[in-house]
Amino acid sequence: MGKHVVIGISGGIAAYKTMYLIRLFKKNGWEVRVTATQNALQFVTPLTIETLSQSKLYTDMFDVNRAMEVEHIALAEWADALVVAPATANIIGKFAHGIADDALSTLFLAVKKPVFIAPAMNSNMFENTVVQQNIGLLRERGCHILLPNEGFLACGTTGSGRMQEPEEIFEQVDEELSNDHSLQGKNVLITAGPTYEPIDPVRFIGNHSSGLMGFCLAEAATRKGAMVTLVTGPSNCAARHPNIRRVDVKTAEEMYQQCMQCVDEQDIIIMSAAVADYTPAHVAPEKIKKDFAQLSVELVKTKDILASVGKIKREGQLLIGFALETENEVENAKKKLHNKNADLIVLNSLRTAGAGFRTATNQVTIFARDGREFASELKSKREIAEEILQTAKIYIQ
Ligand code: CTP
């Protein structure tokens, strides 16, 4: 039997995305019931909701044709989780202050199972003190707040307030309810993002890495109970979980220093950063002017962090590296596994459409020291992070 989720929809434009969320739960074998506020039904229709959820929409507390005795109580007992997406400032306010004047807010009071709240609103509203205080109250009472992303908002502005994507919401609910605490008590070090190697005060050598893969790994590890140190080069990604200690660095040398400082206490070390292999030998103290017909920048090798950790790795530590290849992929990846003394190497191919840099998806093959290979399909980086950790678990002592 699949797990049971009740999805609560309140009146925001992001309600259209909730239709995908319903489908995702169904696709993954969950049973779905939906409750929506009257305002939500300005954005999505009962027919869409009922067709996708394959169940009766629950909106009216006083429906004479109701299927269950006291519906909000029956629904609250039926549910394994309540997911409110989108959650408007209004419904958040009602939840925080115990106002129960419609089906969703009444259900909220009756639910004793995990509650997930995905706010979506204009960024000024989201930043408003009273909204923040209400969110704080709900968090203190144990609700999981799925903080909105930054981005383009339907009101035409850009900022924080954009509801998390259906996939992100689904995965957090699924993880939380899967009760996987397999990394409880473990320390995990993750490197992420690019490094910036300065040429002069305004220029640097960088690369296209966004850091997303590393951030997804950090989130996935904390959801399994780990304490994560995330050493990241410049990245716009946000680390949400309180058990992620984020250390921001710019250069390969800084990344190396930060990793070396804490490597000893780690159980799992995952190096997903795209570290520069070379750095300018000299950083010009002033901006280089265009006075030269030709200009060369002398480069020297950076320290290889993965290989350095491979050299000092102690019994019981699991070391995972990444390989990004454009040719002889498998052969090169296997070479890196041995040369750098890693336990696992995750190969992403730049040849696969949708994999690698600046994409939300990835496709990897994981090579283990014992010769085993684990190939994934093209999936979201969140799902790939999950697969990498599932493979890592096989090798943790
Ligand atoms: N890596 C590292 N420190 C470096 C360079 C790379 O820790 N100075 C790590 C990366 O984080 C990754 C792995 O080494 O986990 C492989 O990186 P990749 O760029 O594919 O390979 P390189 O070792 O740099 O070799 P090449 O560029 O010649 O393929």
Coordinates of C-alpha atoms and ligand atoms in Angstrom, one line a residue:
M1 CA 0.0 0.0 0.0
G2 CA 1.3 3.4 -0.9
K3 CA 1.6 6.2 1.6
H4 CA -1.1 8.8 2.0
V5 CA -0.7 12.5 1.4
V6 CA -3.2 15.2 1.8
I7 CA -2.3 18.2 -0.4
G8 CA -3.7 21.5 0.7
I9 CA -3.8 24.3 -1.9
S10 CA -4.3 27.9 -1.0
G11 CA -5.0 30.8 -3.3
G12 CA -1.8 31.7 -5.1
I13 CA -0.7 31.5 -8.8
A14 CA 1.8 28.8 -7.9
A15 CA -1.3 26.5 -7.5
Y16 CA -0.8 25.5 -11.1
K17 CA 2.5 23.9 -10.1
T18 CA 0.7 21.9 -7.5
M19 CA -1.0 20.0 -10.3
Y20 CA 2.4 18.6 -11.2
L21 CA 3.0 17.9 -7.5
I22 CA -0.1 15.8 -7.4
R23 CA 1.0 13.8 -10.4
L24 CA 4.5 13.3 -8.9
F25 CA 3.0 11.8 -5.7
K26 CA 0.7 9.6 -7.8
K27 CA 3.5 8.5 -10.1
N28 CA 5.5 7.4 -7.1
G29 CA 2.7 5.2 -5.7
W30 CA 1.3 7.6 -3.1
E31 CA -2.4 7.9 -2.5
V32 CA -3.4 11.5 -2.8
R33 CA -6.4 13.5 -1.4
V34 CA -6.7 17.2 -2.0
T35 CA -8.2 20.1 -0.1
A36 CA -8.3 23.6 -1.6
T37 CA -9.5 26.9 -0.4
Q38 CA -12.1 28.8 -2.3
N39 CA -9.4 31.3 -3.4
A40 CA -7.3 28.4 -4.7
L41 CA -10.1 27.4 -7.0
Q42 CA -9.7 30.8 -8.8
F43 CA -6.4 29.4 -10.1
V44 CA -7.1 25.7 -10.7
T45 CA -10.3 23.9 -11.3
P46 CA -11.9 21.0 -9.3
L47 CA -12.0 19.0 -12.4
T48 CA -8.2 19.2 -12.9
I49 CA -7.6 18.4 -9.3
E50 CA -10.0 15.4 -9.2
T51 CA -8.8 14.0 -12.5
L52 CA -5.1 14.1 -11.4
S53 CA -5.6 12.9 -7.8
Q54 CA -8.3 10.4 -8.8
S55 CA -10.2 11.3 -5.7
K56 CA -12.9 13.7 -4.6
L57 CA -11.8 17.2 -3.8
Y58 CA -12.5 18.4 -0.3
T59 CA -13.4 22.1 0.0
D60 CA -16.6 22.4 1.9
M61 CA -16.9 21.6 5.6
F62 CA -20.7 21.5 5.3
D63 CA -21.1 19.4 2.2
V64 CA -24.3 17.3 2.7
N65 CA -23.1 14.7 0.2
R66 CA -19.9 14.2 2.1
A67 CA -18.3 10.8 1.8
M68 CA -16.9 10.5 5.3
E69 CA -18.4 11.2 8.7
V70 CA -16.5 14.3 9.8
E71 CA -14.3 14.8 6.8
H72 CA -11.5 16.9 8.3
I73 CA -11.1 14.4 11.2
A74 CA -11.2 11.4 8.9
L75 CA -8.7 13.0 6.5
A76 CA -6.4 14.0 9.3
E77 CA -6.3 10.4 10.4
W78 CA -6.0 9.0 6.9
A79 CA -3.0 11.2 6.1
D80 CA 0.7 10.3 6.6
A81 CA 1.6 13.8 5.8
L82 CA -0.1 17.2 5.0
V83 CA 1.6 19.2 2.3
V84 CA 0.4 22.8 1.9
A85 CA 1.5 24.2 -1.5
P86 CA 1.3 27.0 -2.2
A87 CA 0.9 28.4 1.3
T88 CA -0.2 32.1 1.1
A89 CA 0.6 34.7 3.7
N90 CA -3.1 34.4 4.7
I91 CA -3.1 30.6 5.3
I92 CA 0.2 30.8 7.1
G93 CA -1.3 33.5 9.4
K94 CA -4.3 31.3 10.1
F95 CA -2.2 28.2 10.8
A96 CA 0.1 30.2 13.2
H97 CA -2.8 31.6 15.2
G98 CA -5.3 28.7 15.3
I99 CA -7.9 30.2 13.1
A100 CA -10.0 27.4 11.5
D101 CA -12.6 28.9 9.2
D102 CA -12.3 26.7 6.1
A103 CA -11.6 23.1 5.2
L104 CA -7.8 23.5 5.0
S105 CA -7.2 25.5 8.2
T106 CA -9.5 23.2 10.1
L107 CA -7.7 20.2 8.7
F108 CA -4.4 21.7 9.8
L109 CA -5.5 21.8 13.4
A110 CA -6.6 18.2 13.3
V111 CA -3.5 16.7 11.7
K112 CA -0.9 15.1 14.0
K113 CA 1.3 13.9 11.2
P114 CA 4.3 15.7 9.6
V115 CA 3.2 19.0 8.0
F116 CA 5.1 20.6 5.1
I117 CA 4.5 24.2 4.2
A118 CA 5.7 25.6 0.9
P119 CA 5.2 29.4 1.0
A120 CA 4.7 31.3 -2.2
M121 CA 4.1 35.0 -2.4
N122 CA 5.5 38.4 -3.5
S123 CA 9.0 38.9 -2.0
N124 CA 7.9 42.0 0.0
M125 CA 5.1 40.1 1.5
F126 CA 7.4 37.2 2.3
E127 CA 10.0 39.4 4.0
N128 CA 7.3 41.2 6.0
T129 CA 8.0 40.8 9.7
V130 CA 4.6 39.4 10.6
V131 CA 4.9 36.7 7.9
Q132 CA 8.4 35.9 9.1
Q133 CA 7.2 35.7 12.7
N134 CA 4.3 33.4 11.7
I135 CA 6.6 31.1 9.7
G136 CA 8.9 31.1 12.8
L137 CA 6.0 30.1 15.0
L138 CA 5.1 27.2 12.7
R139 CA 8.7 26.0 12.5
E140 CA 9.0 26.1 16.3
R141 CA 5.9 23.9 16.4
G142 CA 7.5 21.3 14.2
C143 CA 6.2 22.2 10.7
H144 CA 8.7 21.7 7.9
I145 CA 9.0 25.0 6.1
L146 CA 10.0 24.5 2.5
L147 CA 11.5 27.9 2.0
P148 CA 10.8 29.6 -1.3
N149 CA 13.4 30.0 -4.0
E150 CA 14.7 33.2 -5.4
G151 CA 13.7 33.9 -9.0
F152 CA 11.2 35.5 -11.3
L153 CA 7.8 36.0 -9.6
A154 CA 4.4 36.1 -11.3
C155 CA 4.0 39.7 -10.1
G156 CA 6.8 40.7 -12.5
T157 CA 9.5 41.2 -9.9
T158 CA 12.5 39.1 -9.0
G159 CA 13.2 38.0 -5.5
S160 CA 12.5 35.4 -2.8
G161 CA 8.9 34.1 -2.8
R162 CA 8.8 31.6 -5.6
M163 CA 7.4 28.3 -4.5
Q164 CA 9.8 25.4 -4.6
E165 CA 9.5 23.2 -7.6
P166 CA 7.2 20.2 -7.3
E167 CA 10.1 17.8 -7.6
E168 CA 11.9 19.5 -4.7
I169 CA 8.8 19.4 -2.5
F170 CA 8.1 15.8 -3.3
E171 CA 11.6 14.7 -2.6
Q172 CA 11.7 16.4 0.8
V173 CA 8.4 14.8 1.9
D174 CA 9.4 11.4 0.5
E175 CA 12.8 11.6 2.3
E176 CA 11.3 12.7 5.6
L177 CA 8.7 9.9 5.6
S178 CA 11.1 7.3 4.4
N179 CA 12.7 7.4 7.9
D180 CA 16.2 6.9 6.5
H181 CA 18.6 7.9 9.3
S182 CA 21.4 5.8 7.9
L183 CA 23.9 8.7 8.1
Q184 CA 23.0 9.7 11.7
G185 CA 26.2 10.5 13.6
K186 CA 28.3 10.7 10.5
N187 CA 30.3 13.7 9.4
V188 CA 30.4 14.4 5.7
L189 CA 32.7 16.8 3.9
I190 CA 31.5 18.0 0.5
T191 CA 33.3 20.4 -2.0
A192 CA 31.1 22.2 -4.5
G193 CA 31.1 24.8 -7.2
P194 CA 33.9 26.3 -9.3
T195 CA 37.0 28.1 -8.0
Y196 CA 38.0 31.6 -9.1
E197 CA 41.7 32.1 -9.6
P198 CA 42.6 35.8 -9.7
I199 CA 44.6 37.3 -12.5
D200 CA 44.4 40.9 -11.3
P201 CA 41.9 42.7 -9.0
V202 CA 39.1 42.4 -11.5
R203 CA 39.7 39.3 -13.5
F204 CA 39.8 35.6 -12.7
I205 CA 40.0 32.2 -14.3
G206 CA 36.8 30.2 -13.5
N207 CA 34.6 27.6 -15.0
H208 CA 30.9 26.9 -15.6
S209 CA 30.2 24.8 -12.5
S210 CA 27.0 26.1 -10.6
G211 CA 27.6 24.1 -7.5
L212 CA 24.1 22.5 -7.7
M213 CA 25.4 18.9 -7.6
G214 CA 27.3 19.5 -4.4
F215 CA 24.5 21.4 -2.7
C216 CA 22.1 18.5 -3.6
L217 CA 24.5 16.1 -2.0
A218 CA 24.7 18.2 1.1
E219 CA 20.9 18.4 1.4
A220 CA 20.5 14.6 0.8
A221 CA 23.2 13.8 3.4
T222 CA 21.6 15.9 6.1
R223 CA 18.2 14.5 5.4
K224 CA 19.7 11.1 6.3
G225 CA 21.0 12.6 9.6
A226 CA 24.6 13.6 8.7
M227 CA 26.4 16.7 9.8
V228 CA 27.8 18.3 6.6
T229 CA 30.6 20.7 6.0
L230 CA 30.1 22.2 2.6
V231 CA 33.2 23.9 1.2
T232 CA 32.0 25.8 -1.8
G233 CA 33.4 28.1 -4.4
P234 CA 31.3 31.0 -5.6
S235 CA 27.7 29.7 -6.1
N236 CA 24.2 31.1 -6.1
C237 CA 22.8 27.9 -4.6
A238 CA 21.3 28.0 -1.2
A239 CA 22.0 25.5 1.6
R240 CA 18.8 25.3 3.6
H241 CA 19.3 22.6 6.1
P242 CA 20.5 23.7 9.6
N243 CA 23.0 20.8 9.7
I244 CA 24.9 22.2 6.8
R245 CA 28.0 24.2 7.8
R246 CA 28.7 26.3 4.7
V247 CA 32.3 27.5 4.2
D248 CA 32.6 29.9 1.3
V249 CA 36.0 30.0 -0.6
K250 CA 37.2 31.5 -3.8
T251 CA 40.4 29.9 -4.9
A252 CA 41.7 26.3 -5.1
E253 CA 44.2 27.0 -2.4
E254 CA 41.5 28.3 0.0
M255 CA 39.4 25.2 -0.7
Y256 CA 42.4 23.0 -0.1
Q257 CA 43.2 24.7 3.3
Q258 CA 39.5 24.5 4.5
C259 CA 39.3 20.9 3.6
M260 CA 42.5 19.9 5.2
Q261 CA 41.5 21.6 8.4
C262 CA 38.5 19.4 9.0
V263 CA 39.3 16.2 7.0
D264 CA 40.3 14.2 9.9
E265 CA 36.9 14.2 11.6
Q266 CA 35.0 13.1 8.4
D267 CA 33.4 9.8 7.7
I268 CA 32.6 10.5 4.1
I269 CA 34.4 13.0 1.8
I270 CA 32.8 13.9 -1.5
M271 CA 34.7 16.1 -3.9
S272 CA 32.3 17.4 -6.4
A273 CA 33.9 20.8 -6.9
A274 CA 35.3 21.8 -10.3
V275 CA 38.6 22.9 -8.9
A276 CA 40.9 24.9 -11.2
D277 CA 43.9 22.8 -12.1
Y278 CA 46.1 25.8 -12.7
T279 CA 46.3 29.3 -11.1
P280 CA 48.2 32.4 -12.2
A281 CA 51.7 32.3 -10.9
H282 CA 51.5 36.0 -10.0
V283 CA 48.4 38.1 -9.3
A284 CA 48.9 41.6 -10.8
P285 CA 48.4 44.2 -8.0
E286 CA 46.6 46.6 -10.4
K287 CA 44.2 46.0 -13.3
I288 CA 46.1 44.9 -16.3
K289 CA 45.8 47.6 -19.0
K290 CA 45.4 46.7 -22.7
D291 CA 48.9 48.1 -23.5
F292 CA 50.2 44.9 -25.0
A293 CA 49.7 43.4 -28.4
Q294 CA 50.0 39.9 -26.8
L295 CA 49.8 38.9 -23.3
S296 CA 50.5 35.5 -21.6
V297 CA 49.6 34.6 -18.1
E298 CA 51.9 32.2 -16.5
L299 CA 50.0 29.4 -14.7
V300 CA 51.2 27.0 -12.0
K301 CA 49.5 23.8 -10.9
T302 CA 47.1 24.0 -7.9
K303 CA 47.1 21.3 -5.2
D304 CA 44.9 18.4 -6.0
I305 CA 42.6 18.2 -3.0
L306 CA 41.1 14.8 -3.8
A307 CA 44.6 13.3 -4.3
S308 CA 45.9 14.9 -1.2
V309 CA 43.0 13.5 0.9
G310 CA 43.6 10.1 -0.8
K311 CA 47.1 10.1 0.5
I312 CA 46.2 10.7 4.1
K313 CA 42.9 8.9 4.2
R314 CA 42.5 6.7 7.2
E315 CA 40.7 3.4 7.8
G316 CA 37.0 3.8 7.8
Q317 CA 36.9 7.0 5.7
L318 CA 35.1 6.8 2.4
L319 CA 36.5 9.1 -0.3
I320 CA 34.4 9.9 -3.4
G321 CA 35.6 11.9 -6.3
F322 CA 34.1 13.1 -9.5
A323 CA 35.4 12.9 -13.0
L324 CA 34.3 15.1 -15.8
E325 CA 35.4 13.8 -19.2
T326 CA 35.0 14.7 -22.8
E327 CA 36.9 11.7 -24.2
N328 CA 38.0 8.1 -23.2
E329 CA 35.5 8.6 -20.3
V330 CA 35.5 5.3 -18.6
E331 CA 39.2 4.7 -18.9
N332 CA 40.0 8.2 -17.6
A333 CA 37.5 7.9 -14.7
K334 CA 39.0 4.5 -13.6
K335 CA 42.5 6.0 -13.8
K336 CA 41.4 8.8 -11.5
L337 CA 39.9 6.3 -9.1
H338 CA 43.3 4.6 -8.7
N339 CA 45.7 7.5 -9.1
K340 CA 43.8 9.6 -6.5
N341 CA 43.2 6.6 -4.1
A342 CA 39.4 7.3 -4.0
D343 CA 36.9 4.6 -3.1
L344 CA 34.3 5.7 -5.6
I345 CA 34.4 7.9 -8.6
V346 CA 31.4 9.5 -10.2
L347 CA 31.7 10.0 -13.9
N348 CA 29.6 12.6 -15.6
S349 CA 29.9 12.9 -19.3
L350 CA 29.7 16.2 -21.0
R351 CA 28.6 14.3 -24.1
T352 CA 25.2 13.4 -22.6
A353 CA 22.6 16.1 -23.3
G354 CA 21.3 17.3 -20.0
A355 CA 24.2 16.2 -17.9
G356 CA 27.1 18.2 -16.4
F357 CA 27.4 21.9 -16.0
R358 CA 24.6 24.4 -15.7
T359 CA 21.8 21.8 -16.0
A360 CA 19.3 20.7 -13.3
T361 CA 19.8 17.1 -14.5
N362 CA 22.7 14.7 -14.6
Q363 CA 23.5 11.2 -15.7
V364 CA 26.4 9.4 -14.0
T365 CA 28.2 6.1 -13.7
I366 CA 29.8 5.3 -10.4
F367 CA 32.9 3.2 -10.4
A368 CA 33.9 1.4 -7.2
R369 CA 37.3 0.1 -6.3
D370 CA 36.0 -3.4 -6.1
G371 CA 35.2 -3.2 -9.8
R372 CA 31.5 -2.7 -9.5
E373 CA 29.8 -0.1 -11.6
F374 CA 26.5 1.7 -11.0
A375 CA 24.9 3.5 -13.9
S376 CA 22.1 6.0 -13.5
E377 CA 19.6 7.3 -15.9
L378 CA 19.2 11.0 -16.7
K379 CA 17.6 12.4 -13.6
S380 CA 17.4 15.5 -11.5
K381 CA 20.6 16.4 -9.6
R382 CA 18.6 15.8 -6.4
E383 CA 17.8 12.3 -7.4
I384 CA 21.4 11.7 -8.5
A385 CA 22.6 12.9 -5.1
E386 CA 20.3 10.3 -3.6
E387 CA 21.7 7.6 -5.8
I388 CA 25.3 8.5 -5.0
L389 CA 24.6 8.3 -1.3
Q390 CA 22.8 5.0 -1.7
T391 CA 25.9 3.7 -3.4
A392 CA 28.1 5.2 -0.7
K393 CA 26.1 3.4 2.0
I394 CA 27.1 0.0 0.5
Y395 CA 30.7 0.9 1.2
I396 CA 30.5 2.7 4.6
Q397 CA 32.0 0.6 7.4
Ligands
CTP1 N1 40.0 17.8 -7.8 C1 40.5 18.3 -6.6 N2 41.5 19.3 -6.7 C2 42.0 19.7 -7.8 C3 41.5 19.2 -9.1 C4 40.5 18.3 -9.0 O1 40.1 17.9 -5.6 N3 43.0 20.6 -7.8 C5 39.0 16.8 -7.8 C6 37.6 17.2 -8.3 O2 36.8 17.8 -7.2 C7 37.1 15.9 -8.8 C8 38.3 15.1 -9.2 O3 39.4 15.8 -8.6 O4 36.5 15.2 -7.7 C9 38.5 15.0 -10.7 O5 38.5 16.3 -11.3 P1 38.7 16.4 -12.9 O6 38.7 17.9 -13.2 O7 37.8 15.6 -13.6 O8 40.1 15.8 -13.1 P2 41.6 16.3 -12.9 O9 42.2 15.6 -11.7 O10 41.6 17.8 -12.8 O11 42.3 15.8 -14.2 P3 42.1 16.3 -15.7 O12 41.6 17.7 -15.6 O13 43.5 16.1 -16.3 O14 41.1 15.4 -16.3

